[in-house]
Short mmCIF file of C-alpha atoms in Angstrom, two decimals:
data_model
loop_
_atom_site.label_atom_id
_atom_site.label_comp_id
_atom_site.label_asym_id
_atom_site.label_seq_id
_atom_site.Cartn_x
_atom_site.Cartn_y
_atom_site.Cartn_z
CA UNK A 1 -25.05 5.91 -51.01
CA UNK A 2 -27.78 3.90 -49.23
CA UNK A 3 -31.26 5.12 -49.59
CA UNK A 4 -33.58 4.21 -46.71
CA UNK A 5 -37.23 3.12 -48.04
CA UNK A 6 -38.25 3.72 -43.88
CA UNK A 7 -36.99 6.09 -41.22
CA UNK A 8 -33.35 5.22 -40.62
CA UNK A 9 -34.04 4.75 -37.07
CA UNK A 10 -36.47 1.24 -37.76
CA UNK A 11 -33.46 -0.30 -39.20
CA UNK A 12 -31.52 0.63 -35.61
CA UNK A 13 -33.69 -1.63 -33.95
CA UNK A 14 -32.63 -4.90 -34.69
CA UNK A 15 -29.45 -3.96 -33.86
CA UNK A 16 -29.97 -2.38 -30.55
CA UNK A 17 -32.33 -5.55 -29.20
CA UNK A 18 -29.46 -8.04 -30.88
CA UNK A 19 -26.74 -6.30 -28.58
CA UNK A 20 -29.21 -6.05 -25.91
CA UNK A 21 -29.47 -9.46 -25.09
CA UNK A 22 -26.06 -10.57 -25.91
CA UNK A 23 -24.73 -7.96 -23.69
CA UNK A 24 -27.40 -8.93 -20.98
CA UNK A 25 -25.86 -12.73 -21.43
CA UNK A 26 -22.51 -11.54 -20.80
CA UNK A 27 -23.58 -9.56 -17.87
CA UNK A 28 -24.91 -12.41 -16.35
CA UNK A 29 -21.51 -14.21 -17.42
CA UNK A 30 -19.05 -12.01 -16.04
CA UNK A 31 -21.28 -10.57 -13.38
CA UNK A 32 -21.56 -14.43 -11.47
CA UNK A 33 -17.72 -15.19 -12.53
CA UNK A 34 -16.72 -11.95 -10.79
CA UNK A 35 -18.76 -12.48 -7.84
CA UNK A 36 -17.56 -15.50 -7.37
CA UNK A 37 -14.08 -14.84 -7.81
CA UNK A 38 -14.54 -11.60 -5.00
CA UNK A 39 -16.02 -14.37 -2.34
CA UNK A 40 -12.85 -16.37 -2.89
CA UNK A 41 -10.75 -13.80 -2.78
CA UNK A 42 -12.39 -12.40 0.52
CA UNK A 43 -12.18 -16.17 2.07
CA UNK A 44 -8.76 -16.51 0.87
CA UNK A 45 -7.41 -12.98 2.48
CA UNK A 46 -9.44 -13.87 5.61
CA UNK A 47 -7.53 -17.32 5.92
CA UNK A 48 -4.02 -15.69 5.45
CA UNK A 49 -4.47 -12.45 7.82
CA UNK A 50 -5.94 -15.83 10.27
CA UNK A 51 -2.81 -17.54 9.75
CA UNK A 52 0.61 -15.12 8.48
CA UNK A 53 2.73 -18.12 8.56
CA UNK A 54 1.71 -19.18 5.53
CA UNK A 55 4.01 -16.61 3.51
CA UNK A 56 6.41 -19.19 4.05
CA UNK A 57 4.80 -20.90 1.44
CA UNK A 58 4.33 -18.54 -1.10
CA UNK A 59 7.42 -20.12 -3.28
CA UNK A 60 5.35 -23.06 -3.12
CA UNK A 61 2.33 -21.43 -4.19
CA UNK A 62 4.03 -19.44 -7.19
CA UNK A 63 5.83 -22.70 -8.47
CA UNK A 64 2.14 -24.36 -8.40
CA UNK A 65 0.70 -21.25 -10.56
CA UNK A 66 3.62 -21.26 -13.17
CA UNK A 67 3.24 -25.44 -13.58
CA UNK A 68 -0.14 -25.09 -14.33
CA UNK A 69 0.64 -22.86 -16.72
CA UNK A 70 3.56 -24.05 -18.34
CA UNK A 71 1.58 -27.23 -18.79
CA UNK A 72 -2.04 -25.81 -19.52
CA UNK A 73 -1.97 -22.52 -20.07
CA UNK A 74 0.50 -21.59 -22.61
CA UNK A 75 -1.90 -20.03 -25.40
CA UNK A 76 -3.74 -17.62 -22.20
CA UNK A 77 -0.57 -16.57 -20.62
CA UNK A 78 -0.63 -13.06 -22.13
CA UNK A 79 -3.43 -12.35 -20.16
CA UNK A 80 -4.99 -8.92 -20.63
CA UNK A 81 -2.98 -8.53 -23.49
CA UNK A 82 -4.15 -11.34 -25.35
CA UNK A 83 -7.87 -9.54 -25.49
CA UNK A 84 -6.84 -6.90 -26.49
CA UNK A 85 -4.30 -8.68 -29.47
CA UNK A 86 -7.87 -10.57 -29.75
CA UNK A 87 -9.99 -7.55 -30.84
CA UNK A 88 -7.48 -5.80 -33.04
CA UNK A 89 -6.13 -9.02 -34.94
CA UNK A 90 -9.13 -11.27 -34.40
CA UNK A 91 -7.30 -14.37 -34.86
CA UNK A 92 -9.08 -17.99 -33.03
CA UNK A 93 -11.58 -17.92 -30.34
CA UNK A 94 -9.63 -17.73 -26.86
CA UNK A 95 -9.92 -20.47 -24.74
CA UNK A 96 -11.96 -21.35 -21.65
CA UNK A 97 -9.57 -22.43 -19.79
CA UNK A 98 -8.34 -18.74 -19.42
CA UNK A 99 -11.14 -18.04 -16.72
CA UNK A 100 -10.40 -20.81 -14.16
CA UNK A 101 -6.86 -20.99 -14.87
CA UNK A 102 -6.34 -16.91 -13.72
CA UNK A 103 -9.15 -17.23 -11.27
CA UNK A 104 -6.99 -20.00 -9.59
CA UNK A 105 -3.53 -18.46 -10.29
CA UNK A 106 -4.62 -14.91 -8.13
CA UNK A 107 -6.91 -16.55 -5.60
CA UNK A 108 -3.66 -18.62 -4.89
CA UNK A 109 -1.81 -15.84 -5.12
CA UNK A 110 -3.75 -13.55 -2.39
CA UNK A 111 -3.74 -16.90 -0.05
CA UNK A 112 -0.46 -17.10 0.19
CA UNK A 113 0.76 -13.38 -0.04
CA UNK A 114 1.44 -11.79 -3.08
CA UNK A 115 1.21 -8.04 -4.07
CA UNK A 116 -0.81 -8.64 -7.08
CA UNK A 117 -4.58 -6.83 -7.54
CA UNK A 118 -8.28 -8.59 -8.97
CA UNK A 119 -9.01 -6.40 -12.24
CA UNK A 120 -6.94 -8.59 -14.55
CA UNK A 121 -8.61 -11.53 -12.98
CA UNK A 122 -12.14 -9.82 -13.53
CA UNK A 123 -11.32 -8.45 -16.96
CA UNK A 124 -9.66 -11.70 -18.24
CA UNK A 125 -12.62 -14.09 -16.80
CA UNK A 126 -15.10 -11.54 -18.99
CA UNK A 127 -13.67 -11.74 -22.42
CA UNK A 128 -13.22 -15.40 -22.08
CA UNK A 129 -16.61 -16.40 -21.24
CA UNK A 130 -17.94 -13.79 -23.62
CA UNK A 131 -15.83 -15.32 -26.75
CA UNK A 132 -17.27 -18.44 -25.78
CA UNK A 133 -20.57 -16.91 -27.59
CA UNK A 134 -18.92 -16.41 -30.87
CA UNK A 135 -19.42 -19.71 -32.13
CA UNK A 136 -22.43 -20.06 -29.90
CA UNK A 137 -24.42 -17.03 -31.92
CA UNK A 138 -22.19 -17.43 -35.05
CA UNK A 139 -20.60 -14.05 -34.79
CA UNK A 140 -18.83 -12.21 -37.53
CA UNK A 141 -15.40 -11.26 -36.96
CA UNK A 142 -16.41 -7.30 -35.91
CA UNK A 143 -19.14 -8.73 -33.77
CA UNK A 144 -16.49 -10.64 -32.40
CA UNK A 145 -14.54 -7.25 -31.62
CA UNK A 146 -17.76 -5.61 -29.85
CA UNK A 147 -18.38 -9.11 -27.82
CA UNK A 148 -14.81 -9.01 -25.92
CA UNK A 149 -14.90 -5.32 -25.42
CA UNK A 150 -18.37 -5.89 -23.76
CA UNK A 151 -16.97 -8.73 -22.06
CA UNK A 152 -13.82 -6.42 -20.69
CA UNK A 153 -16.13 -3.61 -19.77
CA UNK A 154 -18.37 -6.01 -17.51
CA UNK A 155 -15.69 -7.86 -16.00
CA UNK A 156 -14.60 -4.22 -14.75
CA UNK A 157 -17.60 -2.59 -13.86
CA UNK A 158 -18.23 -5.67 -12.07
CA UNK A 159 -15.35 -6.62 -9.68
CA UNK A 160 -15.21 -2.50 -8.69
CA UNK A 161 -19.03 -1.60 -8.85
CA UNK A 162 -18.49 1.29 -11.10
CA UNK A 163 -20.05 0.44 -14.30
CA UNK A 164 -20.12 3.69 -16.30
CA UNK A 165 -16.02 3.40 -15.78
CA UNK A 166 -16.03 0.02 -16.46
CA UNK A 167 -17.93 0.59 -20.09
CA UNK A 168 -15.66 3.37 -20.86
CA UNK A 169 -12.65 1.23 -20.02
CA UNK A 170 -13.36 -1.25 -22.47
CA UNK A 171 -13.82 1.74 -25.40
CA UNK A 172 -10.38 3.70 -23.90
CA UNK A 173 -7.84 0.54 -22.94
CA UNK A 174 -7.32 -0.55 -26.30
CA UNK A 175 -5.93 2.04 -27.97
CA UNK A 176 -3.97 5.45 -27.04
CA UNK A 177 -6.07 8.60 -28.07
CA UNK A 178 -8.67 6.32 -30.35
CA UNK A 179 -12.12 5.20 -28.78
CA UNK A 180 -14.58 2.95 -31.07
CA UNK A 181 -18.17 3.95 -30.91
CA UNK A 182 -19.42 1.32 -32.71
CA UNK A 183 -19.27 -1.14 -29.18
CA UNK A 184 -20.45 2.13 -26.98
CA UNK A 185 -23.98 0.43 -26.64
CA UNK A 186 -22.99 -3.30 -25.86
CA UNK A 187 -20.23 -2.28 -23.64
CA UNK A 188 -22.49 0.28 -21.20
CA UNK A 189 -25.03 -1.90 -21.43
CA UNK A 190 -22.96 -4.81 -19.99
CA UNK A 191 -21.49 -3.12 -17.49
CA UNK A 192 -24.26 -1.37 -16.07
CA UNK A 193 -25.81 -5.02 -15.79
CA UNK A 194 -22.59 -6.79 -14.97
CA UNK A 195 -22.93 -4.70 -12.08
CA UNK A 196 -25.99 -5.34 -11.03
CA UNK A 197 -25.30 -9.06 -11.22
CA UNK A 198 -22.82 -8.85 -8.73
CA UNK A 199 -25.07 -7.03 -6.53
CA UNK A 200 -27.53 -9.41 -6.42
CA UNK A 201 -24.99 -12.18 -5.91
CA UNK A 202 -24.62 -10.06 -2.16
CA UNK A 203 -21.39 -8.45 -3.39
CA UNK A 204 -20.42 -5.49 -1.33
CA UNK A 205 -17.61 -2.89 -2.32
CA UNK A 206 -15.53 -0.90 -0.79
CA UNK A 207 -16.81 2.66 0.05
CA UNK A 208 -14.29 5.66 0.50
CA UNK A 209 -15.19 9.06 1.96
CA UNK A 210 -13.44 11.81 1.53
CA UNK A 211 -13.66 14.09 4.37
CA UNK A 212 -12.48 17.40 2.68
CA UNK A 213 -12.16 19.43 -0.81
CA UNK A 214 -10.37 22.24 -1.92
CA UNK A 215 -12.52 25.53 -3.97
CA UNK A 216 -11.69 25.41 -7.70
CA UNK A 217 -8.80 28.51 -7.90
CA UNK A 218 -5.84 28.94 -9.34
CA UNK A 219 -3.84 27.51 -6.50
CA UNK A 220 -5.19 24.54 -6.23
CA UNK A 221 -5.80 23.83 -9.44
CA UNK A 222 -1.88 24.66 -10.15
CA UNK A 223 -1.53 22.40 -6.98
CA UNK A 224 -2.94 19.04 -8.29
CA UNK A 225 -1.70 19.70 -11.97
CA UNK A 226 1.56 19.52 -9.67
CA UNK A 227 0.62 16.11 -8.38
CA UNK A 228 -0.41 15.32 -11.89
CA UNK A 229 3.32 15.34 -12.95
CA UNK A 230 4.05 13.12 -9.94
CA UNK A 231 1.60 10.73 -10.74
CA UNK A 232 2.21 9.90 -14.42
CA UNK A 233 6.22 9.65 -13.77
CA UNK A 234 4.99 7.24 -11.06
CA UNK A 235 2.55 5.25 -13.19
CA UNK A 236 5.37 4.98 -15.61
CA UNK A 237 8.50 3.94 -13.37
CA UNK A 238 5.53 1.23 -12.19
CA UNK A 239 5.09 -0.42 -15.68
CA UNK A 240 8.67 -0.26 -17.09
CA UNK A 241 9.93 -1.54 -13.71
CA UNK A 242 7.42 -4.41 -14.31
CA UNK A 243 8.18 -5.25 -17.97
CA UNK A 244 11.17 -4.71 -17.44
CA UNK A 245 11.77 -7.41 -14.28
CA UNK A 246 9.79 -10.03 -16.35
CA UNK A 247 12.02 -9.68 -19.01
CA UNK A 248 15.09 -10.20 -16.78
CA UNK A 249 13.86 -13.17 -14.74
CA UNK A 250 12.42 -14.94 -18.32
CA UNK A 251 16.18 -14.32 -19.42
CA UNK A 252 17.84 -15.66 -16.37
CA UNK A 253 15.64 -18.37 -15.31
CA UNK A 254 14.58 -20.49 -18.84
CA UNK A 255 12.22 -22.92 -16.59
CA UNK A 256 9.07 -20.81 -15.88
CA UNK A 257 7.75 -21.97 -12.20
CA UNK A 258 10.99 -21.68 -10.98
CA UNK A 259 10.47 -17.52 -11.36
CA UNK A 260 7.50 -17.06 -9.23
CA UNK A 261 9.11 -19.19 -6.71
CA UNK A 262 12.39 -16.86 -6.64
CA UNK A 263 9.88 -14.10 -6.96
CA UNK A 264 7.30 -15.61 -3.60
CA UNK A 265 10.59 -16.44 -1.59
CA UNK A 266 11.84 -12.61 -2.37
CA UNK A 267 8.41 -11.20 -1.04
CA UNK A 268 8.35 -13.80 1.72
CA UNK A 269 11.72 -13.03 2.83
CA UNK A 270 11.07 -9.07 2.52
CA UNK A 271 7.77 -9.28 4.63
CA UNK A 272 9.97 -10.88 7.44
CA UNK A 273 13.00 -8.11 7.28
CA UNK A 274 10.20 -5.27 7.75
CA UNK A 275 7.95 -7.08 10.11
CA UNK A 276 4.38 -6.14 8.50
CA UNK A 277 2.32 -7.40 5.76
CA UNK A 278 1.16 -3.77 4.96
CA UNK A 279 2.62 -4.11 1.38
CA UNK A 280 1.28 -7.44 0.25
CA UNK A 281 -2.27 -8.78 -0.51
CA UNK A 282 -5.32 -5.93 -2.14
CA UNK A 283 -4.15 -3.96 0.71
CA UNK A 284 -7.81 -2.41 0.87
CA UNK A 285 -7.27 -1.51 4.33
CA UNK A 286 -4.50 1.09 4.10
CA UNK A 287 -6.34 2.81 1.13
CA UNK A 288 -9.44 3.37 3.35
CA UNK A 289 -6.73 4.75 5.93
CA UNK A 290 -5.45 7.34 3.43
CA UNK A 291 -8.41 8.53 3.23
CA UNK A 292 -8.91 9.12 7.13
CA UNK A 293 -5.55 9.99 8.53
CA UNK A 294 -1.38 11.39 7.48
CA UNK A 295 0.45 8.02 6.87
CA UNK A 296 4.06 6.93 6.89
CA UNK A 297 5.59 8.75 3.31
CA UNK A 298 6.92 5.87 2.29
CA UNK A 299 4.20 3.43 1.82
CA UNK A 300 3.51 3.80 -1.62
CA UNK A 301 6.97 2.86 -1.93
CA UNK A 302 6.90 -0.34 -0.27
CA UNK A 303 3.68 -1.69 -2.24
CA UNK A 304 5.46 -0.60 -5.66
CA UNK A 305 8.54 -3.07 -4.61
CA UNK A 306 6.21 -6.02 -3.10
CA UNK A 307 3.68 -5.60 -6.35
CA UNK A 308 6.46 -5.49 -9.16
CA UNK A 309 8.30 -7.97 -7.51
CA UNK A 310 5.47 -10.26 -7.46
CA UNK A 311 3.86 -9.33 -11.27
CA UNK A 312 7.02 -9.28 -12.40
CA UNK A 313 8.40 -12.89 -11.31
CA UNK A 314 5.21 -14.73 -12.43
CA UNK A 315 2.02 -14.35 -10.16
CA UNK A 316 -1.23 -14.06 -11.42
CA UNK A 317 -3.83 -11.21 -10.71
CA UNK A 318 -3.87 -7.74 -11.86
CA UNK A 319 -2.23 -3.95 -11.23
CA UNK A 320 -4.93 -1.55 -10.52
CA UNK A 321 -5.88 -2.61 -7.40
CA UNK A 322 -2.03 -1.89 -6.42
CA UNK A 323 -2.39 0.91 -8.55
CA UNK A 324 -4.81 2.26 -6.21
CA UNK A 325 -3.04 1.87 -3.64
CA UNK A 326 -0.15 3.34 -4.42
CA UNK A 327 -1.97 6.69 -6.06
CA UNK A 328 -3.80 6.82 -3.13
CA UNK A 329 -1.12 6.53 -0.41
CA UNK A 330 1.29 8.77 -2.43
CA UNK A 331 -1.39 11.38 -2.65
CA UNK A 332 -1.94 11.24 1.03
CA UNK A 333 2.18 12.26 1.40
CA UNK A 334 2.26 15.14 -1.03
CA UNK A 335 -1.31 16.79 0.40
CA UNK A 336 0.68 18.76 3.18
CA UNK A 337 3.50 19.53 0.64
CA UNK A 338 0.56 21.14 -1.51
CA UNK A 339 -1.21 22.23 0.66
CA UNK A 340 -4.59 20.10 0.02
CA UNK A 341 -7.02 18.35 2.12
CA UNK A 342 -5.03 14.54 2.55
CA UNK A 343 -8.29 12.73 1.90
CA UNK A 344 -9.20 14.82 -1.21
CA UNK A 345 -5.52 14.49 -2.88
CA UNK A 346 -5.89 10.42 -1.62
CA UNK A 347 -8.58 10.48 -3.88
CA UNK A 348 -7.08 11.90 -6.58
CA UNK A 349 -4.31 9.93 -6.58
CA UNK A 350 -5.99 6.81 -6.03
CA UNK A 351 -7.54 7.32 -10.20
CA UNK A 352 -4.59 9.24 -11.72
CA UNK A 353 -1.68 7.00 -11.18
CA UNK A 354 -3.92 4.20 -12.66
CA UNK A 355 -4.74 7.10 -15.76
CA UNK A 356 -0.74 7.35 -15.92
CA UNK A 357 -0.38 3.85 -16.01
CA UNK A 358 -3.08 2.21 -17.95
CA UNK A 359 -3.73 5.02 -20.30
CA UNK A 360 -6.80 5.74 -19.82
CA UNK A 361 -8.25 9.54 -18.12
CA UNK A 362 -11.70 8.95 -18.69
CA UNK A 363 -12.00 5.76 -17.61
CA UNK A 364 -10.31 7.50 -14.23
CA UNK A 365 -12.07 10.40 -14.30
CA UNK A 366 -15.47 8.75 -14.30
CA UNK A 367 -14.63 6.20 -12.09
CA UNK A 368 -13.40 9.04 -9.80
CA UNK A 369 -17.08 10.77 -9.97
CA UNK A 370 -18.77 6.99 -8.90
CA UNK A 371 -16.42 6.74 -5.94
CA UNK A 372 -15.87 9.73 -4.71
CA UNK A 373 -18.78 11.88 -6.04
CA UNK A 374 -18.67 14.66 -8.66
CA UNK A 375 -17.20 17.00 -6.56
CA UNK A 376 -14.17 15.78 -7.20
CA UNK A 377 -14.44 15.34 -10.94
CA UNK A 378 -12.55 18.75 -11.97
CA UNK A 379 -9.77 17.85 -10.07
CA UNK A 380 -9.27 14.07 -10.98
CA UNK A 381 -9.95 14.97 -14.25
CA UNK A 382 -6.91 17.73 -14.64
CA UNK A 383 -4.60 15.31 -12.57
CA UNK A 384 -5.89 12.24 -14.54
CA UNK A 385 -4.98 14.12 -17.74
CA UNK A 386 -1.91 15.14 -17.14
CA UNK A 387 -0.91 12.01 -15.17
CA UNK A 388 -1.29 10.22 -18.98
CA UNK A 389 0.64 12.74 -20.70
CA UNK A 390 3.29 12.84 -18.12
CA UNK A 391 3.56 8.69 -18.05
CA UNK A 392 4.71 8.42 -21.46
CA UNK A 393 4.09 6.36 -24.45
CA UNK A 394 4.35 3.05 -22.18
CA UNK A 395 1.94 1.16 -20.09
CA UNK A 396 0.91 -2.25 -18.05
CA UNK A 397 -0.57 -3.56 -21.44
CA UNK A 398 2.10 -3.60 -24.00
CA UNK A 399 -0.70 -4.81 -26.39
CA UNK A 400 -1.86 -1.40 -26.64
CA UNK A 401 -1.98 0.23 -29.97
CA UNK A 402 -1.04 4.09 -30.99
CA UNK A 403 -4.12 5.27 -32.14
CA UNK A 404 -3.25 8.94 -31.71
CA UNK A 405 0.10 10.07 -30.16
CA UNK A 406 0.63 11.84 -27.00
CA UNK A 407 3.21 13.91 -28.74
CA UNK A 408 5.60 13.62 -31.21
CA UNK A 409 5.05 11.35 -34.23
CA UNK A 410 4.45 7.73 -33.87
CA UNK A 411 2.49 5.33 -36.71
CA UNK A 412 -0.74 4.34 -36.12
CA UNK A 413 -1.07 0.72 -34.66
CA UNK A 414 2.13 0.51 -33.52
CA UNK A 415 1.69 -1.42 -29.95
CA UNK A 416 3.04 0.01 -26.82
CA UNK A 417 5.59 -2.65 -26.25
CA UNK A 418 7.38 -1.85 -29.47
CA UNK A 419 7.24 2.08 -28.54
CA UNK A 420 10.89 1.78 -27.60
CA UNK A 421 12.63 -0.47 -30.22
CA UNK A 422 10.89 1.76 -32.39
CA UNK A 423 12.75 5.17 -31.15
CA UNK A 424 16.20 3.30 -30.98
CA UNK A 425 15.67 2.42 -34.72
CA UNK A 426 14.68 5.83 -35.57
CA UNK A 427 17.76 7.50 -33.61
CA UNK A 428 20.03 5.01 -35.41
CA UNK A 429 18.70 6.41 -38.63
CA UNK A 430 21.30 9.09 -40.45
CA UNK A 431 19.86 11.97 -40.88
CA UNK A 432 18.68 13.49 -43.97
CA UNK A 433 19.59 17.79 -42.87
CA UNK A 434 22.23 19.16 -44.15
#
């Protein structure tokens, strides 16, 4: 047992300035990267609304993306996943080229039309430039851990401009039912300034106002536990449809640019049939409309086909944004069927889908509280709760590990992707009754 010869607290400071100013560096890091990456993505979805012929070329654009990466960008291609493989398996330092190569890959993919969102973008650009510190400050390997969580939490809190859901998100994403503590200083402290940073860039987010509530009683909470359900089986159907579709088009189509190019000309060709672009792009718009007005049922519908269709053939970007979009829109549908203000179950919808999906309620819940205002936080967080329940062990990052099962019994560290193999094995076991 250590014996402290001064309060325990002195020996706390080093530690807290240390992470201080690393996590202000990062800030500053991911902040500028994400501000720069919303101006492009604002000039780029200006130019295409400006000119909607050029979904005609989104084949074009996809088979440009998947070159690059065939050629450059073989050991970043996993993305999100790779920082989180990172910071559970610290392996090798990942490589710079991860930040232009995905900023490039979704601003080209918002120019010319895909479904695809901006957190990935945002979250990957973070942890890359952050790891590029490790070496810099010569890191050990569990500072190395702390420094890409901080680096995923500021990338998050700073391309939505909630930072208290974007520290949390680093701590929750990782693992299922497991949070470390030990980053809880770094990451909130990056965030918070993250944000900041892209605030002083001139970045301006997207504000939503709900126009109505519902008291806290037993009907309404029964009401959005209801809508819970829905939006966990949702969040679920979204990321097995997604895996699932990159698995088929990597198994039919061995030459990788050739998938986002089927993928672009799919989209391309389905914008034409329905005659809108509603369903491609952030789709920013329509949210804010689901918060003001009844909308067609079926729109969160048509954004789940145009956004797996596009993640799953290849295109770079992200799925919360889309996430959002569809919580939000299929929230605004079942509000009359529960009887609930449209704008209020919008909002609700618009953070538990993305719970269900991403595993992660108190990420949602929070980041509920900064958009909407607390209000709504007893609500979003029953529906964001039992959203993750309801979605299953499965997710958009199959890197995730079990830290603590849902239900049932599943090992420790065993990532979400393997989740299923896992259960087939265990079925094909004989069993030991009897």
């Amino acid at each position: 047992m250590k014996h402290y010869k001064y309060p325990e607290q002195l020996y706390l400071l080093p530690y807290i300035v240390k992470w201080c100013l690393i996590a202000c560096l990062i800030a500053v890091l991911a902040g500028s990267a994400s501000a720069f990456f919303l101006f492009s993505l604002e000039y780029a979805t200006q130019w295409r609304q400006g000119h909607p012929w050029i979904i005609w070329l989104l084949p074009l654009g996809g088979f440009i993306v998947g070159w690059l990466y065939l050629h450059t960008g073989k050991p970043v291609e996993a993305g999100n996943n790779l920082l989180i493989d990172e910071i559970h398996d610290p392996k090798k330092v990942i490589p710079l080229r991860m930040a232009p190569l995905v900023l490039f890959g979704t601003v080209m993919s918002h120019l010319f039309g895909a479904s695809v969102g901006r957190e990935g973008t945002a979250v990957q650009m973070g942890g890359a430039l952050a790891d590029q510190l490790t070496h810099l400050l010569r890191l050990r390997t569990e500072d190395r851990r702390i420094l890409l969580m901080a680096g995923i939490s500021a990338g998050f809190a700073s391309v939505f401009g909630t930072p208290m859901a974007g520290a949390i998100f680093g701590l929750e994403v990782l693992a299922i039912g497991r949070m470390r503590y030990d980053a809880i200083l770094p990451c909130f402290i990056a965030a918070i300034a993250a944000d900041q940073v892209g605030l002083a860039w001139g970045v301006h987010h997207t504000h939503y106002l709900m126009s109505g509530s519902a008291p806290v009683a037993l009907w309404s909470v029964a009401a959005v536990i209801a809508a819970g359900v829905v939006f966990g089986l949702i969040g679920m159907v979204f990321a097995n449809s997604t895996h699932r579709l990159s698995a088929f088009m990597k198994s039919r189509i061995a030459y990788a640019p050739l998938r986002p190019f089927v993928g672009g000309l799919v989209v391309a060709l389905g914008v034409w049939a329905i005659g809108t672009d509603r369903y491609i792009g952030l789709g920013i718009p329509v949210i804010v409309e689901a918060f003001q007005q009844p909308l067609a049922p079926w729109d969160f519908l048509g954004k789940m086909v145009f956004t797996v269709t596009s993640l799953g053939s290849g295109f770079k970007g992200g799925e919360v944004t889309p996430l959002f979009y569809i919580g939000a829109t299929l929230g605004n549908a079942l509000a009359p069927l529960l009887h609930l203000p449209f704008s209020m179950l919008a909002g609700i919808g618009f953070v538990a889908v993305f719970a269900g999906a991403a595993n992660t309620p108190i990420a949602s819940t929070i980041m509920a509280i900064e958009l909407f205002g607390p209000e709504i936080g007893p609500f979003a967080a029953l529906a964001c709760v039992v959203a993750y329940l309801f979605s299953g062990h499965t997710g958009i990052y199959h890197a995730q590990r079990v830290g603590w099962a849902k239900h049932g019994l599943l090992p420790r560290g065993l990532k979400i992707g393997e989740v299923r193999a896992y259960k087939a094995k265990k079925s094909a076991e004989p069993s030991n009754e009897g």
